[in-house]
Amino acid sequence: MPAATEHPGPVVQAEHVSVRYGSRRHPHDALRDVSFQVRQGETLAVIGESGAGKSTLTRVVAGLEQPTGGQVRINGRIPVVRSGVISPVQIVFQNPLLALNPHCSVGASVAEPLRALPRRARAERVAALVDAVGLNPRRAGERPGAFSGGQLQRLVLARALAAEPQVLICDEATSALDVSVQAQIVNLILDLQATQNYACLFVTHDLAAARVVADQVMVLRQGRCLELAPAGQFFRQPSSDYARSLLTLSGNRPAHAHEEIL
Ligand SMILES: Nc1ncnc2c1ncn2[C@@H]1O[C@H](COP(=O)(O)OP(=O)(O)OP(=O)(O)O)[C@@H](O)[C@H]1O
């Protein structure tokens, strides 16, 4: 089912978001005046080196943390995590083994957001979700230990989709996987977006993956948005020296104007 939205504007609206840690005498700005928008069915790749503020941004968009300045709205509402309420923002983290309970069947984990459904409908939905991420629904009774890293990340995605998210945050979701499996998961995230229509924040160090998934690219550095641009423009002609050097160092050199990209 496509992600529901009654809100006519962008799904994610971040306006002048700042997050300050530390004390008054020794403040540390993890995010400074960051603004962006992500529409339904679109992906924003968030790129930045370690400490740039990517995880802080993820937490603020998910409502796990409130900003000290500015605001984030998800379909017009300030996100707040409440126990027992399924969040419209779902996060897929780097390590799928940590995300799934090793003592439960993977089917039970996928079913977590579906507690309100009657038993039979829940089992049918779990089977459909496991199938949608490319695994055999007959394996839903097995424990996480019986699956590979890539298969586990597929199951984490299935659980996120069970919540029918309006926003999916992939926080380095492919970084811990083998290179060949990374490509499969990136393609799966894209394929599922085509049917589920979620807005996606794709947080990554991997510029090659960003190039595949992104509609927009944002470069964070020391908590600031150094660059925010449509993906085609960013990969063709980044505006900052920093982004240019990131592209060159990663082997994703900026394309010449006459070259086809994407
Ligand atoms: N709870 C906290 N208290 C104090 N400082 C924090 C806190 N969380 C993050 N920071 C600091 O804020 C800055 C941004 O951290 P953040 O984890 O968002 O960066 P990141 O881009 O996700 O880095 P990485 O790629 O290494 O995960 C860092 O300097 C970090 O040390």
CSV table of C-alpha atoms and ligand atoms in Angstrom, one decimal:
chain,number,residue,atom,x,y,z
A,1,MET,CA,0.0,0.0,0.0
A,2,PRO,CA,1.4,3.4,-0.8
A,3,ALA,CA,2.5,5.6,2.1
A,4,ALA,CA,-0.5,7.6,3.2
A,5,THR,CA,-0.3,11.3,3.1
A,6,GLU,CA,-3.1,13.9,3.5
A,7,HIS,CA,-0.5,16.6,3.4
A,8,PRO,CA,-0.1,18.4,0.1
A,9,GLY,CA,3.5,19.6,0.6
A,10,PRO,CA,6.7,17.7,1.0
A,11,VAL,CA,6.6,14.7,3.4
A,12,VAL,CA,9.8,15.9,5.2
A,13,GLN,CA,10.3,19.6,5.9
A,14,ALA,CA,13.3,20.5,7.9
A,15,GLU,CA,13.6,24.2,8.6
A,16,HIS,CA,16.8,25.8,10.1
A,17,VAL,CA,17.4,22.7,12.3
A,18,SER,CA,20.1,23.1,14.9
A,19,VAL,CA,21.2,20.7,17.6
A,20,ARG,CA,23.6,21.9,20.3
A,21,TYR,CA,25.2,19.5,22.8
A,22,GLY,CA,27.5,20.2,25.6
A,23,SER,CA,27.3,23.0,28.2
A,24,ARG,CA,26.6,26.7,27.9
A,25,ARG,CA,30.4,27.3,28.4
A,26,HIS,CA,31.4,24.5,26.1
A,27,PRO,CA,28.7,24.2,23.4
A,28,HIS,CA,29.1,21.7,20.6
A,29,ASP,CA,26.9,22.3,17.5
A,30,ALA,CA,26.2,18.9,15.9
A,31,LEU,CA,23.8,20.6,13.4
A,32,ARG,CA,23.7,24.2,12.4
A,33,ASP,CA,20.8,25.7,10.5
A,34,VAL,CA,20.1,22.7,8.2
A,35,SER,CA,17.1,23.0,5.9
A,36,PHE,CA,15.8,20.6,3.3
A,37,GLN,CA,12.6,19.0,1.9
A,38,VAL,CA,11.8,15.5,0.7
A,39,ARG,CA,8.7,14.7,-1.3
A,40,GLN,CA,6.8,11.5,-1.4
A,41,GLY,CA,8.6,8.9,-3.5
A,42,GLU,CA,11.8,10.9,-3.5
A,43,THR,CA,15.2,10.1,-2.0
A,44,LEU,CA,17.6,12.5,-0.4
A,45,ALA,CA,21.2,11.1,0.0
A,46,VAL,CA,22.9,12.6,3.1
A,47,ILE,CA,26.7,12.5,2.7
A,48,GLY,CA,29.3,13.5,5.2
A,49,GLU,CA,32.4,12.3,7.0
A,50,SER,CA,32.4,10.9,10.5
A,51,GLY,CA,31.1,13.4,13.0
A,52,ALA,CA,29.4,15.6,10.3
A,53,GLY,CA,26.0,15.2,12.0
A,54,LYS,CA,24.3,12.5,10.0
A,55,SER,CA,23.1,10.4,12.9
A,56,THR,CA,22.0,13.5,14.8
A,57,LEU,CA,19.9,14.5,11.7
A,58,THR,CA,18.5,10.9,11.5
A,59,ARG,CA,17.4,11.1,15.2
A,60,VAL,CA,15.8,14.5,14.8
A,61,VAL,CA,13.8,13.4,11.6
A,62,ALA,CA,12.7,10.3,13.4
A,63,GLY,CA,11.5,12.3,16.4
A,64,LEU,CA,13.9,10.5,18.7
A,65,GLU,CA,15.4,13.8,19.6
A,66,GLN,CA,14.1,17.4,19.5
A,67,PRO,CA,16.2,20.0,17.8
A,68,THR,CA,17.5,23.0,19.9
A,69,GLY,CA,16.6,25.3,17.1
A,70,GLY,CA,14.4,25.2,14.0
A,71,GLN,CA,12.0,22.3,13.4
A,72,VAL,CA,11.2,19.1,11.4
A,73,ARG,CA,7.8,18.3,10.2
A,74,ILE,CA,6.6,15.0,8.8
A,75,ASN,CA,3.5,15.6,6.7
A,76,GLY,CA,3.0,18.8,8.6
A,77,ARG,CA,3.5,17.3,12.1
A,78,ILE,CA,6.4,17.5,14.5
A,79,PRO,CA,7.6,13.9,14.9
A,80,VAL,CA,7.6,12.5,18.5
A,81,VAL,CA,8.2,8.9,19.4
A,82,ARG,CA,5.5,7.6,21.7
A,83,SER,CA,5.5,4.1,23.2
A,84,GLY,CA,2.8,1.9,21.6
A,85,VAL,CA,2.4,4.2,18.6
A,86,ILE,CA,3.8,3.1,15.3
A,87,SER,CA,6.0,5.8,13.9
A,88,PRO,CA,5.5,7.0,10.3
A,89,VAL,CA,9.3,7.3,10.2
A,90,GLN,CA,11.1,3.9,10.1
A,91,ILE,CA,14.9,3.5,10.3
A,92,VAL,CA,17.0,0.7,8.8
A,93,PHE,CA,20.4,0.7,10.5
A,94,GLN,CA,23.8,-0.7,9.5
A,95,ASN,CA,23.8,-3.9,11.4
A,96,PRO,CA,20.7,-6.1,10.8
A,97,LEU,CA,21.8,-8.7,13.4
A,98,LEU,CA,21.4,-6.0,16.2
A,99,ALA,CA,18.0,-5.0,14.8
A,100,LEU,CA,16.4,-8.5,15.1
A,101,ASN,CA,15.7,-10.4,18.2
A,102,PRO,CA,17.9,-13.6,18.0
A,103,HIS,CA,15.4,-15.5,20.1
A,104,CYS,CA,12.3,-14.8,18.0
A,105,SER,CA,11.4,-16.1,14.6
A,106,VAL,CA,12.1,-13.6,11.9
A,107,GLY,CA,8.3,-13.7,11.1
A,108,ALA,CA,7.6,-12.6,14.6
A,109,SER,CA,10.0,-9.7,14.2
A,110,VAL,CA,8.4,-8.6,10.9
A,111,ALA,CA,5.0,-8.8,12.6
A,112,GLU,CA,5.9,-6.4,15.4
A,113,PRO,CA,4.2,-3.3,13.8
A,114,LEU,CA,1.1,-5.5,12.9
A,115,ARG,CA,0.0,-6.3,16.4
A,116,ALA,CA,-3.4,-4.7,15.8
A,117,LEU,CA,-4.3,-7.2,13.1
A,118,PRO,CA,-6.1,-10.5,13.7
A,119,ARG,CA,-3.8,-13.5,13.8
A,120,ARG,CA,-4.6,-14.8,10.3
A,121,ALA,CA,-4.4,-11.4,8.6
A,122,ARG,CA,-1.1,-10.8,10.4
A,123,ALA,CA,0.4,-14.1,9.1
A,124,GLU,CA,-0.8,-13.3,5.6
A,125,ARG,CA,0.7,-9.8,5.7
A,126,VAL,CA,4.0,-11.2,7.0
A,127,ALA,CA,4.2,-13.7,4.2
A,128,ALA,CA,3.5,-11.0,1.6
A,129,LEU,CA,6.2,-8.7,3.1
A,130,VAL,CA,8.8,-11.5,3.3
A,131,ASP,CA,7.9,-12.3,-0.3
A,132,ALA,CA,8.2,-8.6,-1.3
A,133,VAL,CA,11.8,-8.5,-0.1
A,134,GLY,CA,12.7,-11.5,-2.1
A,135,LEU,CA,12.7,-14.2,0.5
A,136,ASN,CA,10.7,-17.4,0.8
A,137,PRO,CA,7.8,-16.8,3.2
A,138,ARG,CA,8.1,-20.5,4.4
A,139,ARG,CA,11.3,-19.4,6.2
A,140,ALA,CA,9.4,-16.9,8.4
A,141,GLY,CA,9.5,-19.4,11.3
A,142,GLU,CA,13.3,-19.5,11.3
A,143,ARG,CA,15.6,-17.5,13.7
A,144,PRO,CA,17.9,-14.7,12.5
A,145,GLY,CA,21.0,-17.0,12.9
A,146,ALA,CA,19.8,-19.0,9.9
A,147,PHE,CA,20.1,-16.1,7.5
A,148,SER,CA,23.0,-14.2,5.8
A,149,GLY,CA,23.6,-10.5,6.4
A,150,GLY,CA,21.9,-9.5,3.2
A,151,GLN,CA,18.9,-11.7,3.9
A,152,LEU,CA,18.7,-10.2,7.4
A,153,GLN,CA,18.8,-6.7,6.0
A,154,ARG,CA,15.9,-7.7,3.7
A,155,LEU,CA,13.9,-8.8,6.8
A,156,VAL,CA,14.7,-5.6,8.6
A,157,LEU,CA,13.3,-3.8,5.5
A,158,ALA,CA,10.2,-6.0,5.6
A,159,ARG,CA,9.6,-5.1,9.2
A,160,ALA,CA,10.0,-1.4,8.4
A,161,LEU,CA,7.5,-1.7,5.5
A,162,ALA,CA,5.0,-3.5,7.8
A,163,ALA,CA,4.7,-0.1,9.5
A,164,GLU,CA,3.7,1.5,6.2
A,165,PRO,CA,6.2,4.3,6.7
A,166,GLN,CA,5.8,7.7,5.2
A,167,VAL,CA,9.6,8.1,5.6
A,168,LEU,CA,12.2,5.4,5.4
A,169,ILE,CA,15.6,6.3,6.8
A,170,CYS,CA,18.5,4.1,5.6
A,171,ASP,CA,21.3,4.9,8.0
A,172,GLU,CA,24.4,3.3,6.4
A,173,ALA,CA,22.0,0.4,5.7
A,174,THR,CA,24.4,-1.3,3.2
A,175,SER,CA,27.7,-0.5,4.7
A,176,ALA,CA,28.2,-3.7,6.6
A,177,LEU,CA,27.3,-5.9,3.6
A,178,ASP,CA,29.4,-7.6,0.9
A,179,VAL,CA,29.8,-5.4,-2.1
A,180,SER,CA,27.6,-7.6,-4.4
A,181,VAL,CA,24.9,-7.7,-1.7
A,182,GLN,CA,25.1,-4.0,-1.2
A,183,ALA,CA,23.9,-3.5,-4.8
A,184,GLN,CA,21.0,-5.9,-4.3
A,185,ILE,CA,19.8,-4.1,-1.2
A,186,VAL,CA,20.1,-0.7,-2.9
A,187,ASN,CA,18.1,-2.0,-5.8
A,188,LEU,CA,15.5,-3.4,-3.4
A,189,ILE,CA,15.1,-0.1,-1.6
A,190,LEU,CA,14.5,1.5,-5.0
A,191,ASP,CA,12.1,-1.1,-6.1
A,192,LEU,CA,10.1,-1.0,-2.9
A,193,GLN,CA,10.0,2.8,-3.1
A,194,ALA,CA,8.3,2.5,-6.5
A,195,THR,CA,5.4,0.6,-4.9
A,196,GLN,CA,5.3,2.0,-1.4
A,197,ASN,CA,6.1,5.6,-2.3
A,198,TYR,CA,7.9,6.5,0.9
A,199,ALA,CA,10.2,9.5,1.1
A,200,CYS,CA,13.7,8.2,1.8
A,201,LEU,CA,16.7,9.6,3.6
A,202,PHE,CA,19.7,7.6,2.5
A,203,VAL,CA,22.6,8.3,4.8
A,204,THR,CA,25.8,7.0,3.5
A,205,HIS,CA,29.5,7.3,3.0
A,206,ASP,CA,29.1,5.5,-0.3
A,207,LEU,CA,28.9,8.0,-3.2
A,208,ALA,CA,28.3,5.2,-5.7
A,209,ALA,CA,25.2,4.1,-3.9
A,210,ALA,CA,24.1,7.7,-3.5
A,211,ARG,CA,24.4,8.1,-7.2
A,212,VAL,CA,22.0,5.2,-7.8
A,213,VAL,CA,19.3,6.2,-5.3
A,214,ALA,CA,19.3,9.9,-4.9
A,215,ASP,CA,17.0,12.6,-6.3
A,216,GLN,CA,18.8,15.2,-4.2
A,217,VAL,CA,22.1,15.1,-2.4
A,218,MET,CA,23.0,17.0,0.7
A,219,VAL,CA,26.6,17.2,2.0
A,220,LEU,CA,27.0,17.8,5.7
A,221,ARG,CA,30.2,19.1,7.1
A,222,GLN,CA,30.8,19.9,10.8
A,223,GLY,CA,27.0,20.1,11.2
A,224,ARG,CA,26.4,22.5,8.3
A,225,CYS,CA,24.7,21.9,5.0
A,226,LEU,CA,27.6,22.6,2.7
A,227,GLU,CA,25.7,21.7,-0.4
A,228,LEU,CA,22.1,20.7,-1.3
A,229,ALA,CA,21.4,20.0,-5.0
A,230,PRO,CA,19.5,17.8,-7.4
A,231,ALA,CA,21.6,14.6,-7.8
A,232,GLY,CA,22.3,15.1,-11.5
A,233,GLN,CA,23.7,18.5,-10.8
A,234,PHE,CA,25.7,17.4,-7.8
A,235,PHE,CA,27.4,14.5,-9.6
A,236,ARG,CA,28.0,16.6,-12.7
A,237,GLN,CA,29.2,19.8,-11.1
A,238,PRO,CA,29.4,19.9,-7.3
A,239,SER,CA,29.6,23.5,-6.1
A,240,SER,CA,32.1,23.1,-3.3
A,241,ASP,CA,35.8,22.0,-3.4
A,242,TYR,CA,35.0,19.6,-0.5
A,243,ALA,CA,32.3,17.8,-2.5
A,244,ARG,CA,34.5,17.7,-5.5
A,245,SER,CA,37.3,16.1,-3.5
A,246,LEU,CA,34.9,13.6,-2.0
A,247,LEU,CA,33.8,12.6,-5.5
A,248,THR,CA,37.4,12.4,-6.7
A,249,LEU,CA,38.6,10.4,-3.7
A,250,SER,CA,35.7,7.9,-4.1
A,251,GLY,CA,36.4,7.4,-7.8
A,252,ASN,CA,33.1,9.1,-8.6
A,253,ARG,CA,34.8,12.0,-10.3
A,254,PRO,CA,32.5,14.8,-11.4
A,255,ALA,CA,31.3,14.0,-14.9
A,256,HIS,CA,32.1,16.4,-17.8
A,257,ALA,CA,29.2,18.4,-19.0
A,258,HIS,CA,28.8,16.3,-22.1
A,259,GLU,CA,28.8,13.0,-20.2
A,260,GLU,CA,25.7,11.0,-19.4
A,261,ILE,CA,25.3,10.2,-15.8
A,262,LEU,CA,22.8,8.1,-13.9
B,1,LIG,N1,24.6,12.9,22.6
B,1,LIG,C1,25.7,13.6,22.3
B,1,LIG,N2,26.3,14.4,23.2
B,1,LIG,C2,27.3,15.2,22.8
B,1,LIG,N3,27.8,15.2,21.5
B,1,LIG,C3,27.3,14.4,20.6
B,1,LIG,C4,26.2,13.6,20.9
B,1,LIG,N4,25.8,12.9,19.8
B,1,LIG,C5,26.7,13.4,18.8
B,1,LIG,N5,27.5,14.2,19.3
B,1,LIG,C6,28.6,14.9,18.6
B,1,LIG,O1,27.9,15.6,17.5
B,1,LIG,C7,28.7,15.5,16.3
B,1,LIG,C8,27.9,14.8,15.2
B,1,LIG,O2,27.7,13.5,15.6
B,1,LIG,P1,26.9,12.4,14.6
B,1,LIG,O3,26.9,11.1,15.4
B,1,LIG,O4,25.6,13.0,14.3
B,1,LIG,O5,27.9,12.4,13.4
B,1,LIG,P2,27.9,11.3,12.1
B,1,LIG,O6,28.0,12.1,10.9
B,1,LIG,O7,26.7,10.4,12.3
B,1,LIG,O8,29.2,10.5,12.4
B,1,LIG,P3,29.4,8.9,12.1
B,1,LIG,O9,29.4,8.8,10.6
B,1,LIG,O10,30.8,8.6,12.7
B,1,LIG,O11,28.3,8.1,12.7
B,1,LIG,C9,30.0,14.7,16.7
B,1,LIG,O12,31.0,15.7,16.9
B,1,LIG,C10,29.6,14.0,17.9
B,1,LIG,O13,30.7,13.8,18.8
